PDB file of C-alpha atoms in Angstrom:
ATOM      1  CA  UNK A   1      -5.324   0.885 -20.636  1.00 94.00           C
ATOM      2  CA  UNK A   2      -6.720   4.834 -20.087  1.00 97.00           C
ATOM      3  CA  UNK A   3      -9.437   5.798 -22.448  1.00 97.00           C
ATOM      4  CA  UNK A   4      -8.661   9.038 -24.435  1.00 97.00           C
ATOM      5  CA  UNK A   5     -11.286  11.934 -25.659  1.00 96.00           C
ATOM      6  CA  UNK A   6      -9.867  14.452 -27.891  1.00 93.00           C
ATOM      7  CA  UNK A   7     -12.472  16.978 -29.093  1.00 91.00           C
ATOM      8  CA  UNK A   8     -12.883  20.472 -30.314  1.00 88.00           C
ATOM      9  CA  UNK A   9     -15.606  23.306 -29.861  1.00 86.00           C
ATOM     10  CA  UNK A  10     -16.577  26.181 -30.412  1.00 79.00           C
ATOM     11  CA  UNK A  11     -16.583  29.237 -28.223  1.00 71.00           C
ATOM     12  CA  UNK A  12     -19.369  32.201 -28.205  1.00 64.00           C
ATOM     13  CA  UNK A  13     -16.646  34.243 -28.398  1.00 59.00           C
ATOM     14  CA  UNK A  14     -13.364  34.384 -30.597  1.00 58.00           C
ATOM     15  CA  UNK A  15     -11.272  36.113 -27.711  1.00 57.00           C
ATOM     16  CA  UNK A  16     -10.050  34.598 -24.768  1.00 61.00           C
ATOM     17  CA  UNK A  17     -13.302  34.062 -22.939  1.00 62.00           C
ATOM     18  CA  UNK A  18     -13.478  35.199 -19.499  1.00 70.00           C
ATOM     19  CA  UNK A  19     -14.792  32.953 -17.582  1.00 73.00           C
ATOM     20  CA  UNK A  20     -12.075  30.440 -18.699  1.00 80.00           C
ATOM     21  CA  UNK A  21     -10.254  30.772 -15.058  1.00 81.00           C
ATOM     22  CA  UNK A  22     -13.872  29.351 -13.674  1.00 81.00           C
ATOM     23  CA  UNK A  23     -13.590  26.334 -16.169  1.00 81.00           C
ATOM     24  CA  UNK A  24      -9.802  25.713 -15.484  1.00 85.00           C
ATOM     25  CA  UNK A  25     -10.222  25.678 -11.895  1.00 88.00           C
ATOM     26  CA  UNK A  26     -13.237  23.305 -11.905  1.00 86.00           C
ATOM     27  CA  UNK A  27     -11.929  21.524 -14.351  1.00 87.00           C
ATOM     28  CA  UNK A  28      -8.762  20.776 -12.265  1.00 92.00           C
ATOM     29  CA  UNK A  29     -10.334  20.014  -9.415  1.00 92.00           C
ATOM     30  CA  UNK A  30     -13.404  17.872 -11.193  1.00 91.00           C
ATOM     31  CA  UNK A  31     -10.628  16.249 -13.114  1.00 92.00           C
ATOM     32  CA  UNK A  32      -8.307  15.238  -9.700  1.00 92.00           C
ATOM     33  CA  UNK A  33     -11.264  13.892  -8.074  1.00 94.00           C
ATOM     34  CA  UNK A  34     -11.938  11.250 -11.125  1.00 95.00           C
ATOM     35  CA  UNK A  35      -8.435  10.485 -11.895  1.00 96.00           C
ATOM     36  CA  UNK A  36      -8.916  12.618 -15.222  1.00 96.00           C
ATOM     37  CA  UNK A  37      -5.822  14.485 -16.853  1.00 95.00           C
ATOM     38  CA  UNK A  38      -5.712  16.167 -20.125  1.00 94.00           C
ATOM     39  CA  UNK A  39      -5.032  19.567 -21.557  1.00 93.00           C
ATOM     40  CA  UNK A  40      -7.369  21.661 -22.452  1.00 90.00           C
ATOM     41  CA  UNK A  41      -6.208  25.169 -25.203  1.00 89.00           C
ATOM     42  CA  UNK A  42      -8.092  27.712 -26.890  1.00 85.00           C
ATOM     43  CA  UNK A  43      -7.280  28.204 -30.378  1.00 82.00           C
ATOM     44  CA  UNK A  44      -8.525  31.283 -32.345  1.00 78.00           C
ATOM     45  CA  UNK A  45     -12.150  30.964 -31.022  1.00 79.00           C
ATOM     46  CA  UNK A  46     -11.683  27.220 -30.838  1.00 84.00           C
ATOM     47  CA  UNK A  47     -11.350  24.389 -27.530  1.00 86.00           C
ATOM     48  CA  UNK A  48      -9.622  21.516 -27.907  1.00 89.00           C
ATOM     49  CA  UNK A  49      -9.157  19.383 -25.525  1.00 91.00           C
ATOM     50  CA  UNK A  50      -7.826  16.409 -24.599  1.00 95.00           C
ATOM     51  CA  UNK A  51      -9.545  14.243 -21.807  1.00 96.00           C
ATOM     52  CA  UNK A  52      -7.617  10.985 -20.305  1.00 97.00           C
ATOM     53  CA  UNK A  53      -8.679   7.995 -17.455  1.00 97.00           C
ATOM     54  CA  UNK A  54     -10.870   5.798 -16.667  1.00 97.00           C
ATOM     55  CA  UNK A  55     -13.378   4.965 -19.284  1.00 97.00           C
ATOM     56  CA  UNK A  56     -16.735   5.660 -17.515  1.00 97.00           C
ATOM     57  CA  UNK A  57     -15.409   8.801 -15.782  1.00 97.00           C
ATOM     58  CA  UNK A  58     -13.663  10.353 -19.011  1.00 97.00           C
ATOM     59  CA  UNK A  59     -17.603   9.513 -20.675  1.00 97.00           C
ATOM     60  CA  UNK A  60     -19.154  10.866 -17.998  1.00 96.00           C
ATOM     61  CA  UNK A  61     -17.014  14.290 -18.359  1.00 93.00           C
ATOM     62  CA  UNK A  62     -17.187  14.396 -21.943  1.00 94.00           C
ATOM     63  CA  UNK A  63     -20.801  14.245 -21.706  1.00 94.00           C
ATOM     64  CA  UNK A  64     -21.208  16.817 -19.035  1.00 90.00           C
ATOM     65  CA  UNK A  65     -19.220  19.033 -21.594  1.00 87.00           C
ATOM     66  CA  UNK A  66     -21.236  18.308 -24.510  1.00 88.00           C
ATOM     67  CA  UNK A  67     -23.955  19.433 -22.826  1.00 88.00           C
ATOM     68  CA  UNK A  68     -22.251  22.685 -21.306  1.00 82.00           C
ATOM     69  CA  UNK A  69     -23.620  26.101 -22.458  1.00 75.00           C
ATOM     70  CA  UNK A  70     -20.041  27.714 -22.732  1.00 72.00           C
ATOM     71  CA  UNK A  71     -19.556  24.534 -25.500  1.00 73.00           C
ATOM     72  CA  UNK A  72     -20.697  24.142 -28.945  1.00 72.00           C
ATOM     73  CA  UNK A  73     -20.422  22.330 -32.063  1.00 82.00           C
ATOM     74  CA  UNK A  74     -18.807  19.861 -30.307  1.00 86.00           C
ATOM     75  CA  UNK A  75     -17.076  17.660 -32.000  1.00 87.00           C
ATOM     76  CA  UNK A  76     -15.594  14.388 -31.212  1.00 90.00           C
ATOM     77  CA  UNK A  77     -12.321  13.507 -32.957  1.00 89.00           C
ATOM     78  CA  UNK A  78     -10.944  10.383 -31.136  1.00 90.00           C
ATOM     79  CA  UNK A  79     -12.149   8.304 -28.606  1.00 94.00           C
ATOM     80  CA  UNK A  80      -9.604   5.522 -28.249  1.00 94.00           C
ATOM     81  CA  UNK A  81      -7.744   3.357 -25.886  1.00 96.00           C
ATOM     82  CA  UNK A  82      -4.034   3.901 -25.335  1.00 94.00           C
ATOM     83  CA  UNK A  83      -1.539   1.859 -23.129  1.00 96.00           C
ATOM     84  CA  UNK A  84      -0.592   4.849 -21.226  1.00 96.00           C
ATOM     85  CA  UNK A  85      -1.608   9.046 -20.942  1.00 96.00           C
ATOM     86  CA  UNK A  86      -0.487  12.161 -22.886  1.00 93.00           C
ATOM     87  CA  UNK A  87      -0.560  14.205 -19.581  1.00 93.00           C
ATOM     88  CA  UNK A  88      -0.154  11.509 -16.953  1.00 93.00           C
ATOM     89  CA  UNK A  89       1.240  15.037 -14.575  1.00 91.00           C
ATOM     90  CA  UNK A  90      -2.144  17.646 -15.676  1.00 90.00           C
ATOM     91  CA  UNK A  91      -5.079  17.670 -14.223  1.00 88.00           C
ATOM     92  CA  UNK A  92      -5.752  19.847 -17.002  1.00 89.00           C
ATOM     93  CA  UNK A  93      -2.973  21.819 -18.703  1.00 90.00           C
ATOM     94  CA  UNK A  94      -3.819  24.880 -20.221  1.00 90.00           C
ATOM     95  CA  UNK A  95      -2.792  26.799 -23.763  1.00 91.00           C
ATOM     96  CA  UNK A  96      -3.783  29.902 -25.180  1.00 87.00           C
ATOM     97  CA  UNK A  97      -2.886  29.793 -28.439  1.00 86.00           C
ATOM     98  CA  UNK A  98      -2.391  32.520 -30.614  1.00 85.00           C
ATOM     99  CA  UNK A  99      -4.620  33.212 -33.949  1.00 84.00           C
ATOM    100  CA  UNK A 100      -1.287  33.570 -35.743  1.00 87.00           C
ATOM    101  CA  UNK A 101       0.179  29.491 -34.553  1.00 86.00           C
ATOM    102  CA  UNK A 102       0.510  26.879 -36.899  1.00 85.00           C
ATOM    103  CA  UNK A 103      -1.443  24.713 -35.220  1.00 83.00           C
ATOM    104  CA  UNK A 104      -4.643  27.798 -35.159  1.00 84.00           C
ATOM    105  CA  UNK A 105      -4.738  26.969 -38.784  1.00 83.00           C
ATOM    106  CA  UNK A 106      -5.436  23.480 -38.622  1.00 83.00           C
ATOM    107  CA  UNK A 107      -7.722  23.930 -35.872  1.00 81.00           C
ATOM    108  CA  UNK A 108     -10.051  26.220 -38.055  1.00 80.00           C
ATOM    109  CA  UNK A 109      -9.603  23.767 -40.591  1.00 80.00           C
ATOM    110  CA  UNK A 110     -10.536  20.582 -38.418  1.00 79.00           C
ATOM    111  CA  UNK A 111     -14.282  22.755 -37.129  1.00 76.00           C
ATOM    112  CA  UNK A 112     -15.044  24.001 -40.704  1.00 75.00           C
ATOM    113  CA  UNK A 113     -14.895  20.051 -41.839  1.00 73.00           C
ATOM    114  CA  UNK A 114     -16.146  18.862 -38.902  1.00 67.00           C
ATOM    115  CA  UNK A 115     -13.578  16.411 -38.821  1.00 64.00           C
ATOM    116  CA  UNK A 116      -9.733  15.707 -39.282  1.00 64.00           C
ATOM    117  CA  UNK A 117      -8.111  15.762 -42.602  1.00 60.00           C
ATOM    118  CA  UNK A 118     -10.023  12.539 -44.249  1.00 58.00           C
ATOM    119  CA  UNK A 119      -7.054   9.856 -44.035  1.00 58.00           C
ATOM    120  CA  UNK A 120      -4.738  11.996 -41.943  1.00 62.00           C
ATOM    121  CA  UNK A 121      -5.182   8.841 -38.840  1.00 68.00           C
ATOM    122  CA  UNK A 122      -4.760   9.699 -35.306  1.00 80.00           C
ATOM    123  CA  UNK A 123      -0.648  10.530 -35.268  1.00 83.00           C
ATOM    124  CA  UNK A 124      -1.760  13.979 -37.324  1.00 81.00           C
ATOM    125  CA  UNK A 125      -3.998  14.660 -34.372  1.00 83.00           C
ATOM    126  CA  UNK A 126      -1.146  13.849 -31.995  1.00 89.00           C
ATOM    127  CA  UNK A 127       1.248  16.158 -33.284  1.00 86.00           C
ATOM    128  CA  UNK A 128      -1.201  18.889 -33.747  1.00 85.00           C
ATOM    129  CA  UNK A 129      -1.739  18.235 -29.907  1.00 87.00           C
ATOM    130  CA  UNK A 130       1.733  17.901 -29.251  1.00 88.00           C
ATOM    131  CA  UNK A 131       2.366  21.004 -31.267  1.00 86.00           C
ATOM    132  CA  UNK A 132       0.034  23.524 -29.284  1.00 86.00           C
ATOM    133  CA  UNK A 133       1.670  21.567 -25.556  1.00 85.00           C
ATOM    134  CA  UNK A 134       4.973  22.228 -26.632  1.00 85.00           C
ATOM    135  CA  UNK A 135       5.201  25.387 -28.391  1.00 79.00           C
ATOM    136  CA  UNK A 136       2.732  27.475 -26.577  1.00 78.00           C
ATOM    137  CA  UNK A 137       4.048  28.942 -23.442  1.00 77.00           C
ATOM    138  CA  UNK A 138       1.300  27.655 -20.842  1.00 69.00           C
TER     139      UNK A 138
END
Protein backbone atom coordinates (compact mmCIF):
# COMPACT_ATOMS: atom_id res chain seq x y z
CA UNK A 1 0.00 0.00 0.00
CA UNK A 2 1.57 3.88 -0.58
CA UNK A 3 -0.16 6.50 1.42
CA UNK A 4 -1.47 9.45 -0.74
CA UNK A 5 -1.69 13.41 0.28
CA UNK A 6 -3.48 15.52 -2.11
CA UNK A 7 -3.77 19.14 -0.94
CA UNK A 8 -4.13 22.64 -2.17
CA UNK A 9 -2.73 26.17 -1.06
CA UNK A 10 -2.51 29.21 -1.51
CA UNK A 11 0.27 31.30 -2.94
CA UNK A 12 1.29 35.08 -1.83
CA UNK A 13 1.20 35.68 -5.19
CA UNK A 14 -1.31 34.90 -8.14
CA UNK A 15 1.59 34.74 -10.82
CA UNK A 16 3.95 32.15 -11.25
CA UNK A 17 6.02 32.67 -8.14
CA UNK A 18 9.62 32.86 -8.55
CA UNK A 19 11.15 31.02 -6.38
CA UNK A 20 9.18 27.94 -7.62
CA UNK A 21 12.54 26.50 -9.44
CA UNK A 22 14.03 26.53 -5.59
CA UNK A 23 10.92 24.44 -4.42
CA UNK A 24 10.97 22.05 -7.51
CA UNK A 25 14.49 21.30 -7.16
CA UNK A 26 14.34 20.60 -3.40
CA UNK A 27 11.42 19.10 -3.71
CA UNK A 28 12.87 16.53 -6.20
CA UNK A 29 15.67 15.85 -4.49
CA UNK A 30 13.87 15.81 -0.76
CA UNK A 31 11.30 13.67 -2.45
CA UNK A 32 14.09 10.92 -4.09
CA UNK A 33 15.75 10.66 -0.87
CA UNK A 34 12.30 9.45 0.98
CA UNK A 35 10.95 7.44 -1.77
CA UNK A 36 8.25 10.32 -2.28
CA UNK A 37 6.69 10.97 -5.86
CA UNK A 38 3.88 13.20 -6.69
CA UNK A 39 3.15 16.18 -8.84
CA UNK A 40 3.03 19.25 -7.71
CA UNK A 41 0.99 22.45 -10.32
CA UNK A 42 0.15 25.89 -9.80
CA UNK A 43 -3.22 26.84 -10.70
CA UNK A 44 -4.29 30.53 -10.98
CA UNK A 45 -2.62 31.53 -7.64
CA UNK A 46 -3.32 28.05 -6.33
CA UNK A 47 -0.78 24.63 -5.37
CA UNK A 48 -1.99 21.49 -5.58
CA UNK A 49 -0.21 18.85 -5.04
CA UNK A 50 -0.13 15.47 -4.87
CA UNK A 51 2.32 13.66 -2.38
CA UNK A 52 2.81 9.62 -2.61
CA UNK A 53 5.06 6.80 -0.33
CA UNK A 54 5.62 5.68 2.61
CA UNK A 55 3.22 6.73 5.26
CA UNK A 56 5.51 8.37 7.90
CA UNK A 57 7.70 10.05 5.25
CA UNK A 58 4.70 11.43 3.03
CA UNK A 59 3.40 12.87 6.94
CA UNK A 60 6.49 14.04 7.66
CA UNK A 61 6.61 16.13 4.19
CA UNK A 62 3.19 17.20 4.34
CA UNK A 63 3.85 18.61 7.61
CA UNK A 64 7.04 20.33 6.76
CA UNK A 65 4.80 22.01 4.01
CA UNK A 66 2.07 23.01 6.17
CA UNK A 67 4.29 24.76 8.04
CA UNK A 68 6.26 26.42 5.01
CA UNK A 69 6.06 30.25 4.67
CA UNK A 70 5.69 30.13 0.76
CA UNK A 71 2.26 27.88 1.83
CA UNK A 72 -1.01 28.91 3.06
CA UNK A 73 -4.46 28.02 3.69
CA UNK A 74 -3.51 24.73 3.37
CA UNK A 75 -5.84 22.50 2.87
CA UNK A 76 -5.98 18.83 3.05
CA UNK A 77 -8.28 17.06 0.57
CA UNK A 78 -7.37 13.31 0.76
CA UNK A 79 -5.23 11.41 2.75
CA UNK A 80 -5.81 7.80 1.77
CA UNK A 81 -4.23 4.52 1.08
CA UNK A 82 -4.05 3.21 -2.47
CA UNK A 83 -2.68 -0.21 -3.78
CA UNK A 84 -0.31 1.47 -6.02
CA UNK A 85 1.01 5.46 -7.05
CA UNK A 86 -0.33 8.14 -9.45
CA UNK A 87 3.32 9.09 -10.37
CA UNK A 88 5.22 5.93 -9.52
CA UNK A 89 8.12 7.75 -12.41
CA UNK A 90 8.05 11.77 -10.59
CA UNK A 91 9.83 12.72 -8.02
CA UNK A 92 7.71 15.60 -8.39
CA UNK A 93 6.14 16.49 -11.74
CA UNK A 94 5.44 19.89 -12.37
CA UNK A 95 2.30 21.98 -14.12
CA UNK A 96 1.73 25.44 -14.65
CA UNK A 97 -1.56 25.77 -15.36
CA UNK A 98 -3.13 28.45 -17.02
CA UNK A 99 -5.92 30.87 -15.32
CA UNK A 100 -8.00 30.16 -18.42
CA UNK A 101 -7.93 25.70 -17.86
CA UNK A 102 -10.81 23.90 -16.92
CA UNK A 103 -9.41 22.47 -14.21
CA UNK A 104 -8.27 26.53 -12.79
CA UNK A 105 -11.95 26.77 -12.28
CA UNK A 106 -12.46 24.03 -10.06
CA UNK A 107 -9.41 24.74 -8.27
CA UNK A 108 -10.73 28.29 -7.23
CA UNK A 109 -13.78 26.62 -6.46
CA UNK A 110 -12.25 23.74 -4.20
CA UNK A 111 -10.05 26.94 -1.89
CA UNK A 112 -13.14 29.26 -1.74
CA UNK A 113 -15.12 26.07 -0.04
CA UNK A 114 -12.38 24.86 1.58
CA UNK A 115 -13.16 21.60 0.43
CA UNK A 116 -14.25 19.41 -2.66
CA UNK A 117 -17.66 19.58 -4.08
CA UNK A 118 -19.71 18.06 -0.88
CA UNK A 119 -20.47 14.39 -2.28
CA UNK A 120 -18.27 14.68 -5.35
CA UNK A 121 -15.90 11.38 -3.55
CA UNK A 122 -12.35 11.04 -4.36
CA UNK A 123 -12.65 9.92 -8.40
CA UNK A 124 -13.75 13.90 -8.97
CA UNK A 125 -10.46 14.73 -7.33
CA UNK A 126 -8.70 12.18 -9.52
CA UNK A 127 -9.74 13.43 -12.69
CA UNK A 128 -9.28 16.98 -11.77
CA UNK A 129 -5.64 15.69 -11.04
CA UNK A 130 -5.52 13.70 -13.98
CA UNK A 131 -6.88 16.60 -15.94
CA UNK A 132 -4.11 19.30 -15.06
CA UNK A 133 -1.14 15.95 -15.66
CA UNK A 134 -2.46 15.33 -18.88
CA UNK A 135 -3.50 18.39 -20.51
CA UNK A 136 -0.97 20.82 -19.30
CA UNK A 137 2.21 20.72 -21.19
CA UNK A 138 4.80 20.17 -18.19
Amino acid sequence: MVRQIVYISSSPSREEPKEIVAILAAARRNNAAEGITGLLAFVDGSFLQVLEGEADAVSRRFEIIRRDARHSFVIKLLDRDLPERMFPDWSMAWRACPADHPAAREVRAIASRGEIMPGAGDAALDALIASVFRSVPA
